[in-house]
CSV table of C-alpha atoms in Angstrom, one decimal:
chain,number,residue,atom,x,y,z
A,153,UNK,CA,57.8,-13.3,30.3
A,154,UNK,CA,56.2,-16.4,28.7
A,155,UNK,CA,57.9,-19.6,27.8
A,156,UNK,CA,57.3,-20.6,24.2
A,157,UNK,CA,54.8,-23.3,25.4
A,158,UNK,CA,52.8,-20.8,27.4
A,159,UNK,CA,52.9,-18.3,24.5
A,160,UNK,CA,51.6,-21.0,22.1
A,161,UNK,CA,48.8,-22.0,24.6
A,162,UNK,CA,47.8,-18.4,25.1
A,163,UNK,CA,47.8,-17.6,21.4
A,164,UNK,CA,46.5,-20.9,20.1
A,165,UNK,CA,43.9,-19.5,17.7
A,166,UNK,CA,46.3,-17.0,16.1
A,167,UNK,CA,49.1,-19.5,16.0
A,168,UNK,CA,47.0,-22.1,14.2
A,169,UNK,CA,46.2,-19.5,11.5
A,170,UNK,CA,48.5,-20.4,8.6
A,171,UNK,CA,49.0,-16.8,7.5
A,172,UNK,CA,50.0,-15.7,11.1
A,173,UNK,CA,52.4,-18.7,11.4
A,174,UNK,CA,54.0,-17.6,8.1
A,175,UNK,CA,54.6,-14.1,9.6
A,176,UNK,CA,56.3,-15.6,12.6
A,177,UNK,CA,58.5,-17.9,10.6
A,178,UNK,CA,59.4,-15.1,8.2
A,179,UNK,CA,60.3,-12.8,11.0
A,180,UNK,CA,62.2,-15.5,12.7
A,181,UNK,CA,64.3,-16.2,9.6
A,182,UNK,CA,64.9,-12.5,9.1
A,183,UNK,CA,65.9,-12.0,12.7
A,184,UNK,CA,68.2,-15.0,12.5
A,185,UNK,CA,70.0,-13.7,9.4
A,186,UNK,CA,70.6,-10.4,11.1
A,187,UNK,CA,71.9,-12.0,14.3
A,188,UNK,CA,73.5,-15.2,12.9
A,189,UNK,CA,76.9,-14.8,14.6
A,190,UNK,CA,75.3,-14.0,17.9
A,191,UNK,CA,73.1,-17.2,17.7
A,192,UNK,CA,76.0,-19.4,16.7
A,193,UNK,CA,78.0,-18.0,19.6
A,194,UNK,CA,75.2,-18.7,22.0
A,195,UNK,CA,74.6,-22.2,20.6
A,196,UNK,CA,78.3,-23.1,21.1
A,197,UNK,CA,78.3,-21.8,24.6
A,198,UNK,CA,75.0,-23.6,25.4
A,199,UNK,CA,76.3,-26.9,24.0
A,200,UNK,CA,79.6,-26.6,25.9
A,201,UNK,CA,77.7,-25.9,29.2
A,202,UNK,CA,75.2,-28.7,28.7
A,203,UNK,CA,77.4,-31.3,27.1
A,204,UNK,CA,76.5,-34.2,29.3
A,205,UNK,CA,72.8,-33.6,29.2
A,206,UNK,CA,72.7,-33.2,25.4
A,207,UNK,CA,74.8,-36.4,25.1
A,208,UNK,CA,72.3,-38.3,27.2
A,209,UNK,CA,69.4,-36.9,25.2
A,210,UNK,CA,71.1,-37.9,22.0
A,211,UNK,CA,71.8,-41.4,23.3
A,212,UNK,CA,68.2,-41.8,24.4
A,213,UNK,CA,66.9,-40.5,21.1
A,214,UNK,CA,69.0,-42.9,19.0
A,215,UNK,CA,68.2,-45.8,21.4
A,216,UNK,CA,64.5,-45.2,20.6
A,217,UNK,CA,65.2,-44.6,16.9
A,218,UNK,CA,67.9,-47.0,15.7
A,219,UNK,CA,67.0,-46.4,12.1
A,220,UNK,CA,67.8,-42.7,12.5
A,221,UNK,CA,71.2,-43.6,14.0
A,222,UNK,CA,72.0,-45.8,11.0
A,223,UNK,CA,71.0,-43.1,8.6
A,224,UNK,CA,73.2,-40.5,10.5
A,225,UNK,CA,76.2,-42.9,10.4
A,226,UNK,CA,75.8,-43.5,6.6
A,227,UNK,CA,75.6,-39.7,6.0
A,228,UNK,CA,78.7,-39.2,8.1
A,229,UNK,CA,80.6,-41.9,6.1
A,230,UNK,CA,79.5,-40.3,2.9
A,231,UNK,CA,80.6,-36.8,4.1
A,232,UNK,CA,84.0,-38.2,5.2
A,233,UNK,CA,84.5,-39.8,1.7
A,234,UNK,CA,83.6,-36.5,0.0
A,235,UNK,CA,86.1,-34.5,2.2
A,236,UNK,CA,88.8,-37.0,1.5
A,237,UNK,CA,88.1,-37.0,-2.3
A,238,UNK,CA,88.1,-33.2,-2.3
A,239,UNK,CA,91.5,-33.0,-0.6
A,240,UNK,CA,93.0,-35.7,-2.7
A,241,UNK,CA,91.8,-34.2,-6.0
A,242,UNK,CA,93.1,-30.8,-5.0
A,243,UNK,CA,96.6,-32.1,-4.2
A,244,UNK,CA,96.8,-34.4,-7.2
A,245,UNK,CA,95.6,-31.5,-9.4
A,246,UNK,CA,92.4,-33.4,-10.4
A,247,UNK,CA,94.0,-36.6,-11.7
A,248,UNK,CA,93.6,-38.6,-8.5
A,249,UNK,CA,96.8,-40.7,-8.9
A,250,UNK,CA,100.1,-41.2,-7.0
A,251,UNK,CA,102.7,-38.6,-7.8
A,252,UNK,CA,105.4,-41.3,-7.9
A,253,UNK,CA,104.0,-44.6,-9.4
A,254,UNK,CA,100.7,-43.3,-10.9
A,255,UNK,CA,98.6,-45.7,-8.8
A,256,UNK,CA,94.9,-44.8,-9.4
A,257,UNK,CA,93.1,-46.9,-6.8
A,258,UNK,CA,91.6,-44.2,-4.5
A,259,UNK,CA,91.6,-46.6,-1.5
A,260,UNK,CA,95.5,-46.6,-1.7
A,261,UNK,CA,96.0,-42.9,-2.0
A,262,UNK,CA,97.2,-40.8,1.0
A,263,UNK,CA,98.5,-37.3,1.7
A,264,UNK,CA,102.3,-37.0,2.0
A,265,UNK,CA,104.3,-34.2,3.6
A,266,UNK,CA,106.8,-33.3,0.9
A,267,UNK,CA,109.5,-32.3,3.5
A,268,UNK,CA,108.6,-35.0,6.0
A,269,UNK,CA,107.5,-34.3,9.6
A,270,UNK,CA,104.1,-36.0,9.1
A,271,UNK,CA,104.0,-37.7,12.4
A,272,UNK,CA,104.4,-34.5,14.4
A,273,UNK,CA,101.8,-32.8,12.3
A,274,UNK,CA,99.3,-35.6,12.7
A,275,UNK,CA,99.8,-35.5,16.5
A,276,UNK,CA,98.9,-31.8,16.5
A,277,UNK,CA,96.1,-31.7,13.8
A,278,UNK,CA,94.7,-35.2,14.1
A,279,UNK,CA,94.6,-38.4,12.0
A,280,UNK,CA,92.4,-39.4,9.1
A,281,UNK,CA,89.4,-37.3,8.4
A,282,UNK,CA,90.4,-34.7,11.0
A,283,UNK,CA,93.6,-34.0,9.0
A,284,UNK,CA,91.6,-33.7,5.7
A,285,UNK,CA,89.3,-31.2,7.4
A,286,UNK,CA,92.3,-29.3,8.7
A,287,UNK,CA,93.7,-29.1,5.2
A,288,UNK,CA,90.4,-27.8,3.8
A,289,UNK,CA,89.9,-25.4,6.6
A,290,UNK,CA,93.4,-23.9,6.0
A,291,UNK,CA,92.7,-23.5,2.3
A,292,UNK,CA,95.0,-26.3,1.2
A,293,UNK,CA,98.4,-25.2,2.4
A,294,UNK,CA,101.5,-26.0,0.3
A,295,UNK,CA,103.9,-28.8,1.2
A,296,UNK,CA,101.7,-31.8,0.5
A,297,UNK,CA,101.3,-34.3,-2.3
A,298,UNK,CA,99.3,-37.4,-3.1
A,299,UNK,CA,101.2,-40.7,-2.8
A,300,UNK,CA,100.0,-44.3,-2.7
A,301,UNK,CA,100.4,-45.9,0.7
A,302,UNK,CA,103.4,-48.0,-0.5
A,303,UNK,CA,105.3,-45.0,-1.8
A,304,UNK,CA,104.5,-43.0,1.3
A,305,UNK,CA,105.7,-45.7,3.6
A,306,UNK,CA,108.9,-46.3,1.7
A,307,UNK,CA,109.6,-42.6,1.7
A,308,UNK,CA,109.0,-42.5,5.4
A,309,UNK,CA,111.2,-45.6,6.2
A,310,UNK,CA,113.9,-45.3,3.6
A,311,UNK,CA,113.9,-41.6,2.6
A,312,UNK,CA,113.0,-42.3,-1.0
A,313,UNK,CA,110.6,-44.4,-2.9
A,314,UNK,CA,111.8,-47.4,-5.0
A,315,UNK,CA,109.9,-46.0,-8.0
A,316,UNK,CA,112.0,-42.8,-8.0
A,317,UNK,CA,115.3,-44.7,-8.0
A,318,UNK,CA,116.8,-46.0,-11.2
A,319,UNK,CA,116.5,-49.7,-11.9
A,320,UNK,CA,119.7,-51.6,-10.8
């Protein structure tokens, strides 16, 4: 049995031939499509087993390439914004505003548990983006609404929002 490095060395002439490389890549893609679940399962198992080594390699790579790290962080921030926007737009039925006071500043909008119990749910599912990912993964379960932070806090502290009470 050859390692991939040994195989490449042994088959250098054939491997450099563009048409032969195309066959290898095509076959590899075809094989991967047929065995995708098996590959993903193996990959997760490998990552779990070699977590420390992979973390060290990643650290070293990003230490040597700080520009790549910056790019990855920016991409991650953008991804988090997209997930949050997707969840908020689903629960606000596309209008992106507070269900109580109609606040439209996206920075102020949060997800509210209609029947309460948000703290317990956050402890189990996670805060922030982890919770938005959970909602998306679970296909947007019922029992949530979009409120601005002020309305959400007043509902949590006082049981109701001042906007929903009649003016005295």
